[in-house]
Amino acid sequence: MDRVLDEPLTKTLGPATAKVMAENLDLRTVGDLLHHYPRRYEERGQLTRLAELPLDEHVTVVAQVADARVLTFNGGRGRRLEVTITDGSGRLQLVFFGRGIHRPQKDLLPGTRAMFAGKVSMFNRKLQLAHPTYERLDADSGEGAVSAFAGKLIPIYPACKGLESWKIAKAVDAVLPHATEAVDPLPAALREGRGFVPLPQALLKIHRPQTKADVEDARQRLKWDEAFVLQVALARRRYADAQLPAVARRPVPDGLLDAFDARLPFTLTEGQRKVSAEIFGDLATEHPMHRLLQGEVGSGKTMVALRAMLTVVDAGGQAALLAPTEVLAQQHHRSVVEMMGDLAEGGMLGGAERATKVVLLTGSMGAAARRQALLDLVTGEAGIVIGTHALIEDKVQFHDLGLVVVDEQHRFGVEQRDALRGKGKQPPHLLVMTATPIPRTVAMTVFGDLETSVLDQLPAGRSPIASHVVPAADKPHFLARAWERVREEVEGGHQAYVVCPRIGDDLDQAAQPAGARRTSPEDEAEKRPPLAVLDVAGQLTAGPLKGLRVEVLHGRMAPDDKDDVMRRFAAGEVDVLVATTVIEVGVNVPNATAMVIMDADRFGVSQLHQLRGRVGRGSAPGLCLLVTEMPEASPARGRLAAVAATLDGFELSRIDLEQRREGDVLGQAQSGVRSSLRVLAVIEDEEIIAAARDEAVSVVTADPDLEGLPELRTALDALLDKDREQYLDKG
C-alpha cells in the first residue's frame, strides 16, 4: 500500500496512545486508524439522553453543568467535588475525590458544556459517574477547544478503557491529512458508473461530516469498498479453483449407486433429487467441485452425500466423510453401514458382488484396528472411510481419493481442508454439509467460494414439532404442566430430553453456553447462574419425574460413559436424558418426542433451533418447551417467541443475525482474518453484496490477475496479506 498509510501510529501519535490503540483496538498503522469509523454522531443540540443510561457500561454523554459543590468528610480531612449535569432529559451526578478535584473545580463551572466519559455506577440509589474524563466544548477554553468539536456533528468512536472517544478523535485529526493519499480500490468505470465519491473524500466525510448527507455518501461508498474487495477475493479464489485439475467421476450403470437406490425403502424427495443432480454434474467435470450443502437437521443431507460417495466409488475412486467429533464419526459410520447393508461388506462372505468396504478411522481406535483400516485405505479395498480429522494425519495414505465430504464446516478449519486436498493424486472434489441455515448474503460472503445447494423439504415420515414458551416466573403452574407432559410422553412409550445451559460442579463457572449472548439489561440484571444438569436431574428424580429412569449426559464425562448413556438412551433403557448442548449435533433417537429446554433465554436462536431438531425424528409428533424466567416484554422473550412461532431455520437465522453484530458472524466464520467488515451490514446490505459479487465476477473474468487494476490489487493485498487469501471465508 502507499507508504504513508503503512506508517506505524507510533510515529504520528505518542507511544502511550499508540500502544493502547494497538492492544485494545488492533489499530497499528495510519491506514488502520483512518478506517476506524465513528459508531454514531452526536448533534450539538441533541444529546445522548441521560434518562437512558445503562448501568455498568462505559458511556460518553454531552451535557451542561447545573451546579457544583465541594463537600468535606472525615472531620474535614477528606474533600469531594459533586457536580450535577443535565441534558434536558435527565440529571446525572459526577463525583471527584481528593487531589483529583482541583482541575474539575476550575473547569466545571455552572453553565459549562462538556463531553463526559466514564462507567455508570449506582450510589445511594442514584446513577453517577465517578472520576469521569471530560472535554469542554466551550469555544473560548483555549487549547481545550479542539477544532474538531467546532463541527456540527460530534463523531463518537468505538472506544475502550484508557482511550475515550474524543482522544481517538484527536488522533484521527492527526492522521486525517494523509487521507488524500489513500489509494482508491474501485475501478474508475465502476466508481463513476455508480456515482461514488472518491475514497479520500469519503474518509474525510465519515470522520468530519458537515451534514448527515455527508455521512450517508461516505457510508455508501465505504460499504461498496468492503463488499467489492471481499467479493473480488472470493471470485479470484473460485476462478483459481476452476483452473485446478480433478478426475471427473461419472456414474457407472449397474454399479453400487444403482444397487443402493434399488433397495431404498422410500423414494427420494424432489429436493434430494435436484441437489443430487447438481452434485453429479459437478463430479463429472475435470475441475474440483466445491459445493456447500445446506439442509435442516433431518432433511436427508447424509443420504445425498452417501449417493455422491457411491458414485465416486463406482468410478474407481475413494470417498472420505469427515465429522467434527468421534461420537459423530461413529454415528455416521453406523448409519452409513445400516443404509448400505451388504453393499458395505466388500471382500467379506455374504457381501454383495458390487460391495465395497466402509471403514471407520478415529483417534481412539486400537492399534490393530487402526492398522487394518490404514491398509484398506492404501490398497483401495475400502471405498468409503468415515472419521474425524485424524484422517488428515501424515500417516494416512489413500489409494485414489476422489471426494471429501465435510460435516459441519464451521468446526473444520481451512488448513485441515487443504491438508486433505494434498491426499489425492489431484485435488479431490469437496462437498461441505451444514445443518445451520445460512442466509443467502452470509453464504455469499462467508462461503463465497462454494456453490450452494439447499435441501429445504423434510423427507416424508418426519413429524411436525410443536413449540411453546413456558414462562416459569410469571406462571409457575405452566412449568408443573410441562413436567406432566413429559410424564405423558414417557407413559405413551416415548422418551424425552431436558437441556440445561451448564453442567454444575465446581469446575463449571456459571458460564453461558457457547453461542448465548447477554443481549439486554434484563439479561444483565439476571445474575442468577444458569441452571445446571446435575442440579436439575437431582430435583427431577426427587420431584416431578420421580420413578422415571433419568440419566445425565455432559461434555465432562469420560467418552466411554457418554457412549454408554447414549447407547442406552437410543435402546430405550432411559426415559429422560438431562443433558448439556452435547446433544446439539447428530444425536438421532427417533423415539424421543419431547424436549424441555431450561433457561432457554441463555441460548442463541440458531442453537435452540438445532436442539429442537432432535425431537420429532420418528413418526410421532414432537414437542419442544422453552422454559424461561424472563419478563414478558423483554427482548429475550421476544426471541423465544420467534423460535416457537416458526420451524423455518432460514427465517430464524435471519432473526438471529439481526440480533447480533455481523462481526460475530463473520468473526466465527473467518477465523484468523480480522473481520474486515466495518460499515457493511450483512443482512441489510443484501443488494450491495449481490451487486458487488456480480461486478467482481465480471472484473475477474476479464482480468484474472488484475493487471490493469493495480489499486485494486493493492487493496486486496492489504485485506489478505498473501497467505490469508487461502484462509479467507473459512472457519
XYZ file of C-alpha atoms in Angstrom:
731
model
C 0.000 0.000 0.000
C 1.217 3.538 -0.307
C 3.972 4.322 2.121
C 2.227 6.897 4.299
C -0.783 4.792 5.253
C 1.531 1.935 6.200
C 3.412 4.084 8.690
C 3.112 2.823 12.250
C 0.995 5.026 14.529
C 3.934 5.250 16.931
C 5.439 7.794 14.513
C 2.413 10.077 14.464
C 0.909 9.676 17.949
C 2.590 9.401 21.336
C 3.912 5.917 22.158
C 1.436 5.517 25.034
C -1.610 6.244 22.854
C -0.279 4.075 20.038
C 0.224 1.195 22.476
C -3.362 1.359 23.794
C -4.669 1.536 20.216
C -2.659 -1.494 19.138
C -3.529 -3.589 22.192
C -7.200 -2.761 22.617
C -8.440 -1.759 19.174
C -5.964 -3.592 16.937
C -5.073 -0.318 15.191
C -1.398 -0.240 14.221
C -0.938 1.926 11.131
C -2.158 5.285 9.864
C -4.409 3.392 7.440
C -5.919 1.293 10.264
C -6.891 4.442 12.144
C -8.373 6.092 9.051
C -10.597 3.019 8.716
C -11.687 3.121 12.383
C -15.005 4.824 11.684
C -17.246 6.675 14.150
C -20.012 4.460 15.502
C -22.516 7.301 15.559
C -22.615 11.097 15.670
C -23.916 13.399 18.362
C -25.508 16.636 17.331
C -24.740 19.625 19.477
C -28.362 20.329 20.161
C -29.494 16.779 20.572
C -27.621 14.826 23.175
C -27.274 11.284 24.450
C -30.164 11.124 26.830
C -29.123 10.937 30.449
C -32.516 9.424 31.103
C -31.463 6.219 29.324
C -28.030 5.465 30.724
C -27.206 1.763 31.074
C -25.706 0.649 34.389
C -22.133 -0.699 34.393
C -21.345 0.448 30.875
C -18.791 2.943 29.587
C -20.690 5.885 28.159
C -19.991 9.227 26.530
C -22.500 11.986 27.261
C -22.714 15.604 26.256
C -24.302 17.803 28.910
C -24.265 21.097 30.758
C -23.113 21.656 34.343
C -26.107 22.622 36.511
C -24.265 23.038 39.806
C -21.032 22.049 41.541
C -20.177 21.905 45.252
C -17.296 20.740 47.400
C -18.202 18.636 50.455
C -15.868 17.642 53.274
C -15.891 14.376 55.207
C -13.677 12.604 57.767
C -13.830 15.649 60.039
C -12.686 17.991 57.282
C -9.727 15.894 56.165
C -11.361 14.439 53.041
C -12.864 16.574 50.238
C -15.226 15.549 47.497
C -16.461 17.513 44.480
C -20.036 16.753 43.383
C -21.140 18.086 40.018
C -24.677 17.745 38.667
C -25.016 17.760 34.883
C -28.201 17.906 32.814
C -29.188 17.468 29.194
C -32.885 18.199 29.370
C -33.857 14.522 29.596
C -32.356 13.833 32.985
C -29.699 14.713 35.527
C -26.554 12.838 36.456
C -24.190 13.172 39.379
C -20.403 13.276 38.845
C -18.012 12.802 41.783
C -14.303 13.578 42.124
C -12.210 12.875 45.233
C -9.026 14.043 46.894
C -6.393 15.747 44.779
C -8.433 14.902 41.722
C -10.851 17.751 42.455
C -8.612 20.736 41.665
C -8.819 20.827 37.876
C -12.543 19.946 37.553
C -13.330 22.504 40.245
C -11.857 25.220 37.999
C -13.161 23.775 34.705
C -16.684 22.655 35.539
C -18.448 25.870 36.497
C -22.251 26.027 36.188
C -23.230 26.634 32.569
C -20.154 24.865 31.121
C -20.916 22.334 28.347
C -18.662 19.335 28.001
C -18.347 15.735 26.896
C -18.019 13.324 29.814
C -16.919 9.700 29.628
C -16.874 7.075 32.342
C -18.543 3.990 33.715
C -22.070 4.384 35.035
C -22.400 3.174 38.626
C -25.107 3.321 41.286
C -24.619 5.159 44.583
C -27.386 5.846 47.107
C -29.955 4.609 44.585
C -28.770 7.282 42.092
C -26.759 6.860 38.905
C -23.363 8.519 38.929
C -20.032 8.715 37.119
C -17.016 8.598 39.424
C -13.938 10.470 38.162
C -15.156 10.777 34.587
C -12.753 12.159 32.000
C -14.151 15.207 30.216
C -13.536 17.571 27.347
C -15.047 21.059 27.446
C -16.997 22.218 24.429
C -16.975 25.983 25.006
C -15.195 27.830 22.253
C -13.003 30.022 24.438
C -11.323 27.479 26.672
C -8.032 27.930 24.859
C -6.239 24.756 23.874
C -9.125 22.647 25.177
C -11.302 23.707 22.270
C -10.054 21.396 19.587
C -11.177 22.481 16.168
C -12.695 19.039 15.739
C -15.524 19.981 18.055
C -16.344 23.079 16.050
C -18.085 20.833 13.508
C -21.837 20.402 13.801
C -21.716 16.639 14.248
C -19.561 15.181 17.019
C -18.221 11.764 15.974
C -18.463 9.129 18.704
C -15.857 6.406 18.093
C -15.883 2.813 19.323
C -13.708 3.388 22.393
C -12.039 1.273 25.051
C -10.756 1.596 28.576
C -7.994 4.195 28.626
C -8.964 5.751 25.318
C -12.099 7.893 25.242
C -13.889 8.720 22.033
C -12.502 12.275 21.913
C -8.924 11.118 22.344
C -9.477 8.874 19.335
C -10.969 11.895 17.534
C -7.796 13.904 18.246
C -5.647 11.047 16.961
C -7.783 10.890 13.807
C -7.242 14.650 13.345
C -3.509 13.998 13.377
C -3.700 11.443 10.557
C -6.640 12.821 8.541
C -4.412 14.922 6.211
C -2.966 11.625 4.931
C -6.405 10.559 3.683
C -5.636 12.372 0.420
C -3.018 9.701 -0.267
C -5.386 6.744 0.126
C -5.301 4.502 -2.932
C -8.781 4.047 -4.414
C -9.521 0.328 -4.953
C -12.674 0.751 -7.051
C -12.060 0.650 -10.809
C -12.745 4.136 -12.187
C -15.504 2.906 -14.509
C -17.368 1.290 -11.630
C -16.942 4.325 -9.377
C -18.160 6.788 -11.964
C -20.903 4.479 -13.182
C -22.361 4.301 -9.676
C -21.679 7.935 -8.835
C -19.491 7.319 -5.756
C -17.314 9.981 -4.146
C -13.552 9.253 -4.363
C -12.060 7.413 -1.387
C -10.084 10.338 0.156
C -13.282 12.389 0.160
C -15.255 9.504 1.687
C -12.738 9.240 4.527
C -12.947 12.984 5.239
C -16.734 12.863 5.168
C -17.098 9.903 7.508
C -14.720 11.322 10.123
C -15.634 15.026 9.903
C -19.079 15.320 8.332
C -20.626 18.738 7.974
C -24.100 17.280 7.409
C -25.945 13.990 7.690
C -25.826 13.730 3.894
C -22.012 13.622 4.142
C -22.249 10.631 6.452
C -24.620 8.850 4.067
C -22.396 9.479 0.996
C -19.354 8.222 2.839
C -21.035 5.114 4.222
C -22.442 4.074 0.838
C -19.026 4.439 -0.753
C -17.140 2.635 2.049
C -19.676 -0.198 2.108
C -19.024 -0.764 -1.566
C -15.274 -0.873 -0.983
C -15.692 -3.583 1.597
C -18.205 -5.638 -0.323
C -16.351 -5.327 -3.611
C -12.827 -6.095 -2.393
C -14.129 -9.109 -0.446
C -16.096 -10.379 -3.460
C -13.092 -9.934 -5.757
C -11.026 -12.051 -3.356
C -13.719 -14.753 -3.433
C -14.182 -14.535 -7.200
C -10.426 -14.969 -7.677
C -10.467 -17.965 -5.418
C -13.339 -19.550 -7.368
C -11.536 -18.745 -10.621
C -8.288 -20.315 -9.374
C -10.158 -23.391 -8.124
C -11.806 -23.763 -11.509
C -8.355 -23.928 -13.111
C -7.260 -26.850 -10.887
C -7.372 -30.300 -12.458
C -9.523 -33.043 -10.963
C -10.515 -36.509 -12.065
C -14.060 -36.498 -13.426
C -16.135 -39.159 -11.632
C -19.126 -40.151 -13.715
C -21.881 -42.571 -12.623
C -21.434 -46.148 -13.832
C -24.580 -48.082 -14.804
C -25.394 -51.130 -12.664
C -22.875 -50.096 -10.042
C -23.100 -49.552 -6.291
C -25.331 -46.498 -6.698
C -27.944 -48.332 -8.738
C -27.862 -51.294 -6.339
C -28.251 -48.897 -3.412
C -31.122 -46.941 -4.990
C -32.919 -50.176 -5.853
C -33.041 -51.133 -2.163
C -34.200 -47.790 -0.773
C -37.425 -48.414 1.154
C -38.690 -44.916 0.193
C -38.467 -42.530 -2.725
C -36.115 -39.563 -2.638
C -37.749 -36.154 -2.189
C -37.879 -33.751 -5.114
C -35.224 -31.651 -3.321
C -32.892 -34.613 -2.805
C -33.129 -35.482 -6.489
C -32.472 -31.883 -7.585
C -29.457 -31.463 -5.285
C -28.073 -34.885 -6.276
C -28.258 -33.822 -9.922
C -26.278 -30.638 -9.150
C -23.642 -32.685 -7.331
C -23.393 -35.353 -10.061
C -22.987 -32.528 -12.590
C -20.037 -31.140 -10.604
C -18.440 -34.559 -10.112
C -18.484 -35.153 -13.872
C -16.271 -32.125 -14.613
C -12.492 -32.067 -14.702
C -12.027 -29.425 -12.052
C -12.834 -29.917 -8.364
C -16.378 -29.492 -7.099
C -16.669 -27.011 -4.224
C -20.218 -27.217 -3.009
C -21.947 -26.246 0.223
C -24.962 -28.432 1.044
C -27.309 -26.731 3.467
C -30.240 -28.541 4.935
C -32.247 -28.595 8.103
C -31.496 -31.317 10.577
C -33.200 -34.391 9.144
C -33.626 -33.108 5.593
C -31.659 -36.076 4.309
C -28.242 -34.491 3.683
C -26.463 -37.717 4.630
C -28.476 -39.625 2.038
C -27.474 -37.135 -0.672
C -23.826 -37.237 0.427
C -23.810 -41.041 0.511
C -25.155 -41.256 -3.053
C -22.349 -38.917 -4.176
C -19.807 -41.108 -2.363
C -21.148 -44.255 -4.029
C -20.891 -42.606 -7.469
C -17.218 -41.849 -6.831
C -16.566 -45.419 -5.661
C -18.305 -46.719 -8.800
C -15.954 -44.518 -10.852
C -12.935 -46.150 -9.225
C -12.190 -43.545 -6.548
C -12.481 -43.347 -2.768
C -14.624 -41.047 -0.648
C -13.926 -39.695 2.839
C -16.524 -38.309 5.259
C -15.115 -36.045 7.975
C -17.048 -35.398 11.169
C -16.166 -32.841 13.879
C -16.177 -35.356 16.782
C -15.574 -39.069 17.361
C -19.143 -39.611 18.555
C -20.457 -38.132 15.309
C -17.997 -40.115 13.200
C -19.176 -43.328 14.888
C -22.793 -42.353 14.319
C -22.209 -41.584 10.647
C -20.388 -44.893 10.281
C -23.259 -46.799 11.890
C -25.924 -45.116 9.794
C -23.986 -45.476 6.506
C -23.381 -49.179 7.155
C -27.064 -49.634 8.054
C -28.209 -47.811 4.908
C -25.871 -49.850 2.687
C -26.448 -53.276 4.238
C -24.411 -55.968 2.482
C -23.141 -53.373 -0.033
C -20.796 -52.283 2.774
C -19.275 -55.740 3.148
C -16.827 -55.789 0.250
C -14.429 -58.741 0.351
C -16.431 -60.486 3.084
C -18.529 -63.617 2.827
C -22.130 -62.619 2.292
C -21.104 -59.269 0.825
C -22.911 -58.170 -2.342
C -20.909 -58.600 -5.542
C -20.541 -54.842 -6.175
C -19.833 -54.188 -2.485
C -17.031 -52.068 -1.037
C -15.616 -51.711 2.467
C -16.702 -48.867 4.747
C -14.043 -48.207 7.389
C -14.039 -46.010 10.493
C -10.875 -44.139 11.462
C -10.734 -42.205 14.737
C -8.003 -41.203 17.146
C -9.033 -43.581 19.916
C -9.057 -46.789 17.854
C -6.906 -49.711 18.988
C -3.605 -50.186 17.146
C -4.652 -53.362 15.318
C -7.960 -51.978 14.068
C -6.199 -48.803 13.014
C -3.510 -50.710 11.083
C -6.159 -52.690 9.231
C -8.126 -49.503 8.394
C -4.982 -47.779 7.056
C -4.166 -50.840 4.984
C -7.687 -50.918 3.490
C -7.294 -47.261 2.513
C -3.919 -47.586 0.856
C -4.882 -50.682 -1.155
C -8.203 -49.190 -2.181
C -10.057 -52.093 -0.558
C -12.094 -49.512 1.378
C -14.097 -47.297 -0.946
C -15.525 -45.216 1.881
C -13.777 -44.001 5.029
C -15.504 -42.127 7.822
C -13.582 -40.405 10.560
C -12.539 -37.322 12.474
C -9.746 -35.093 11.314
C -7.406 -37.905 12.401
C -7.909 -38.719 8.698
C -5.622 -35.853 7.798
C -2.573 -37.122 9.651
C 0.536 -37.709 7.562
C 0.360 -41.472 8.111
C -2.960 -41.780 6.308
C -2.498 -42.616 2.631
C -5.287 -43.151 0.112
C -5.288 -45.299 -2.974
C -7.204 -42.690 -5.021
C -9.117 -40.075 -3.024
C -11.862 -38.642 -5.219
C -14.347 -36.946 -2.882
C -14.202 -35.390 0.565
C -17.440 -34.706 2.438
C -17.075 -32.416 5.455
C -19.870 -32.404 8.039
C -20.482 -29.126 9.894
C -17.927 -26.979 8.088
C -17.796 -24.234 10.689
C -15.998 -26.579 13.049
C -13.405 -27.511 10.489
C -10.531 -25.168 9.648
C -9.266 -24.388 6.203
C -5.753 -25.640 6.981
C -7.285 -29.055 7.575
C -9.162 -28.897 4.291
C -6.007 -28.007 2.443
C -4.056 -30.821 4.118
C -6.727 -33.215 2.941
C -6.578 -31.849 -0.590
C -2.973 -32.912 -0.749
C -4.018 -36.543 -0.182
C -5.358 -37.023 -3.697
C -3.246 -37.531 -6.829
C -5.170 -34.464 -7.945
C -7.328 -32.269 -5.700
C -10.431 -34.255 -4.659
C -13.955 -32.976 -5.120
C -15.317 -31.313 -1.992
C -18.809 -31.322 -0.502
C -19.403 -29.379 2.702
C -22.572 -30.123 4.717
C -24.112 -27.858 7.324
C -27.340 -28.034 9.293
C -27.011 -24.383 10.309
C -29.234 -22.429 7.958
C -27.170 -19.628 6.470
C -28.954 -16.634 4.966
C -28.093 -16.050 1.334
C -25.957 -12.980 1.943
C -23.863 -14.678 4.577
C -23.418 -17.607 2.222
C -22.218 -15.083 -0.386
C -19.699 -13.501 1.988
C -18.606 -16.285 4.280
C -18.784 -19.288 1.984
C -18.375 -17.223 -1.148
C -16.030 -19.663 -2.852
C -18.514 -22.534 -2.608
C -21.518 -23.094 -4.837
C -24.581 -23.545 -2.652
C -27.292 -26.235 -2.707
C -30.214 -26.137 -0.296
C -32.402 -29.038 0.845
C -35.490 -27.320 2.090
C -38.160 -30.001 2.344
C -38.236 -32.563 5.103
C -38.494 -36.169 3.945
C -41.859 -37.870 4.297
C -42.330 -39.521 7.669
C -40.768 -36.674 9.684
C -43.267 -35.283 12.147
C -44.096 -31.687 12.937
C -42.756 -30.222 16.190
C -44.989 -28.066 18.380
C -43.021 -25.426 20.338
C -44.231 -23.377 23.299
C -42.685 -20.818 25.635
C -43.128 -21.709 29.320
C -42.873 -18.532 31.440
C -41.797 -20.130 34.720
C -41.669 -16.871 36.703
C -44.981 -15.354 35.528
C -46.891 -18.651 35.504
C -45.325 -21.338 37.708
C -48.222 -23.738 37.037
C -47.109 -23.829 33.362
C -43.829 -25.398 34.467
C -45.664 -28.003 36.557
C -47.748 -28.785 33.465
C -44.552 -29.137 31.385
C -43.312 -31.954 33.644
C -46.749 -33.619 33.406
C -46.439 -33.514 29.606
C -43.030 -35.233 29.854
C -44.605 -37.961 32.015
C -47.418 -38.403 29.478
C -44.912 -38.856 26.633
C -42.998 -41.471 28.651
C -46.222 -43.254 29.588
C -47.029 -43.337 25.869
C -43.826 -45.299 25.298
C -41.669 -42.340 24.227
C -38.597 -40.572 25.649
C -37.609 -37.014 26.467
C -34.622 -34.644 26.668
C -34.146 -31.936 29.294
C -31.426 -29.468 28.220
C -29.583 -27.153 30.639
C -27.018 -24.434 29.922
C -24.291 -25.822 32.172
C -23.040 -28.954 33.915
C -22.960 -27.781 37.531
C -19.949 -28.810 39.532
C -17.105 -26.783 40.937
C -15.152 -26.800 37.694
C -18.045 -25.191 35.995
C -18.012 -21.415 36.232
C -21.522 -20.188 35.797
C -20.638 -19.807 32.198
C -23.040 -19.076 29.432
C -23.320 -21.777 26.832
C -21.360 -21.179 23.674
C -23.475 -19.164 21.347
C -25.511 -17.495 24.064
C -25.088 -13.787 24.262
C -26.015 -11.448 27.045
C -28.027 -9.066 24.981
C -30.046 -6.774 27.171
C -30.348 -5.104 30.545
C -32.808 -7.840 31.531
C -30.114 -10.410 30.852
C -27.589 -8.302 32.708
C -29.931 -7.994 35.653
C -30.460 -11.727 35.545
C -27.444 -12.582 37.667
C -28.699 -15.997 38.799
C -26.289 -18.606 37.452
C -27.832 -20.690 34.670
C -29.471 -23.949 35.665
C -27.160 -26.937 35.744
C -27.600 -30.530 34.577
C -26.549 -32.131 37.860
C -28.876 -29.947 39.980
C -31.860 -30.241 37.661
C -31.500 -34.014 37.344
C -31.469 -34.315 41.149
C -34.578 -32.150 41.536
C -36.487 -34.034 38.827
C -35.715 -37.521 40.172
C -36.771 -36.455 43.653
C -39.791 -34.494 42.449
C -41.904 -34.204 39.289
C -40.276 -37.127 37.404
C -39.958 -39.463 40.372
C -39.998 -43.107 39.325
C -38.837 -42.468 35.741
C -35.398 -43.589 34.544
C -33.477 -40.296 34.448
C -29.807 -40.136 33.350
C -27.353 -37.280 32.755
C -25.074 -36.558 29.800
C -22.492 -33.783 29.578
C -19.162 -32.955 27.973
C -17.011 -33.653 31.005
C -17.939 -37.326 31.273
C -15.439 -39.932 30.066
C -16.031 -40.784 26.378
C -16.983 -44.386 27.238
C -19.555 -43.239 29.802
C -21.012 -40.822 27.286
C -21.299 -43.507 24.638
C -22.822 -45.883 27.159
C -25.542 -43.414 28.214
C -26.311 -42.538 24.583
C -26.463 -46.200 23.627
C -28.883 -46.990 26.454
C -30.999 -43.945 25.639
C -31.117 -44.999 21.973
C -32.051 -48.531 23.065
C -34.964 -47.182 25.128
C -33.469 -48.120 28.521
C -33.529 -44.481 29.696
C -36.742 -42.403 29.817
C -35.369 -38.901 30.303
C -31.923 -37.628 29.381
C -30.840 -34.469 31.224
C -28.038 -33.023 29.100
C -25.994 -30.010 28.058
C -25.777 -28.997 24.408
C -23.632 -32.067 23.650
C -26.807 -33.412 22.069
C -26.962 -30.456 19.674
C -25.451 -32.243 16.694
C -26.037 -35.656 15.331
C -27.880 -37.472 18.102
C -30.578 -39.494 16.405
C -33.191 -41.182 18.599
C -36.493 -41.348 16.685
C -38.386 -42.449 19.821
C -37.553 -39.181 21.658
C -40.578 -36.935 21.248
C -40.304 -34.240 23.931
C -37.648 -31.701 24.813
C -37.683 -29.237 27.707
C -35.017 -26.504 27.425
C -34.309 -24.879 30.802
C -33.214 -21.208 30.855
C -33.880 -21.196 27.131
C -33.071 -17.474 27.037
C -29.416 -18.337 27.653
C -29.111 -19.980 24.231
C -28.817 -18.379 20.817
C -31.712 -18.622 18.350
C -29.912 -20.963 15.942
C -28.802 -23.130 18.816
C -32.376 -23.533 20.086
C -33.422 -24.479 16.571
C -30.632 -27.069 16.335
C -31.572 -28.547 19.711
C -35.239 -28.728 18.818
C -34.324 -30.718 15.690
C -33.507 -33.658 17.992
C -37.194 -34.455 18.585
C -39.925 -35.413 16.119
C -37.467 -37.560 14.176
C -39.803 -40.530 14.111
C -43.456 -40.980 13.241
C -44.824 -39.413 16.468
C -45.162 -35.614 16.644
C -42.511 -33.718 18.612
C -42.942 -31.250 21.459
C -40.421 -28.574 22.474
C -40.940 -26.476 25.639
C -38.788 -23.366 26.094
C -38.642 -22.596 29.824
C -37.627 -19.066 30.857
C -37.874 -16.728 33.828
C -37.528 -13.606 31.687
C -40.245 -10.934 31.957
C -42.842 -10.831 29.231
C -41.728 -7.630 27.476
C -38.025 -8.485 27.394
C -36.111 -8.960 24.110
C -35.150 -12.423 25.363
C -38.816 -13.443 25.481
C -39.284 -11.966 22.006
C -36.502 -14.205 20.715
C -38.064 -17.303 22.280
C -41.479 -16.396 20.876
C -39.884 -16.193 17.412
C -38.372 -19.660 17.810
C -41.711 -21.061 18.984
C -43.531 -19.428 16.066
C -41.622 -20.946 13.144
C -39.797 -24.118 12.188
C -38.111 -22.364 9.278
C -34.404 -22.317 10.043
C -33.664 -19.665 7.415
C -36.194 -17.295 8.895
C -34.696 -17.894 12.363
C -31.116 -17.444 11.217
C -32.151 -14.068 9.846
C -33.629 -13.083 13.217
C -30.501 -14.371 14.927
C -28.248 -12.343 12.655
C -30.247 -9.184 13.080
C -29.766 -9.505 16.809
C -26.040 -9.820 16.832
C -23.370 -7.807 15.147
C -22.211 -9.133 11.819
C -18.711 -9.074 13.208
C -19.598 -12.091 15.308
C -20.996 -13.979 12.361
C -18.048 -13.299 10.124
C -15.629 -13.417 13.014
C -16.570 -17.010 13.695
C -16.506 -17.817 10.049
C -13.260 -16.178 9.082
C -11.184 -17.419 11.937
C -7.784 -15.872 11.613
C -8.904 -12.954 9.493
C -9.690 -9.779 11.336
C -13.305 -9.328 10.371
C -12.861 -6.895 7.547
C -16.414 -5.616 7.666
C -16.728 -2.260 9.369
C -19.649 -0.485 7.745
C -21.182 -3.294 5.745
C -24.127 -4.965 7.463
C -24.600 -8.438 6.077
C -28.368 -8.530 6.379
C -29.421 -5.001 5.422
C -26.911 -4.671 2.626
C -28.009 -7.737 0.709
C -28.376 -5.747 -2.525
C -24.919 -4.200 -2.239
C -23.339 -7.604 -1.651
C -25.174 -9.193 -4.570
C -24.293 -6.286 -6.889
C -20.667 -6.298 -5.724
C -20.486 -10.021 -6.383
C -21.680 -9.567 -9.975
C -19.238 -6.701 -10.581
C -16.412 -8.751 -9.030
C -17.133 -11.744 -11.262
C -17.016 -9.641 -14.427
C -13.807 -7.886 -13.335
C -12.063 -11.190 -12.503
C -13.290 -12.954 -15.632
C -11.919 -10.113 -17.798
C -8.622 -9.773 -15.907
C -7.939 -12.678 -13.508
C -4.609 -11.245 -12.311
C -5.984 -7.701 -12.043
C -3.051 -6.483 -14.111
C -4.973 -3.460 -15.303
C -6.153 -2.582 -11.781
C -3.052 -2.053 -9.615
C -5.027 -0.118 -6.956
C -7.459 -2.989 -6.524
C -4.529 -5.426 -6.204
C -3.062 -3.208 -3.501
C -6.349 -3.173 -1.590
C -6.615 -6.964 -1.909
C -3.113 -7.425 -0.553
C -3.982 -5.207 2.371
C -7.143 -7.206 3.071
C -5.477 -10.538 2.733
C -1.746 -10.437 3.292
C -0.631 -13.088 0.832
C -1.120 -16.172 2.997
C -4.514 -15.075 4.171
C -6.124 -15.280 0.773
C -6.194 -19.042 1.229
C -7.987 -18.753 4.508
C -10.480 -16.081 3.771
C -14.115 -17.025 4.315
C -13.322 -20.221 6.171
C -13.580 -21.172 9.770
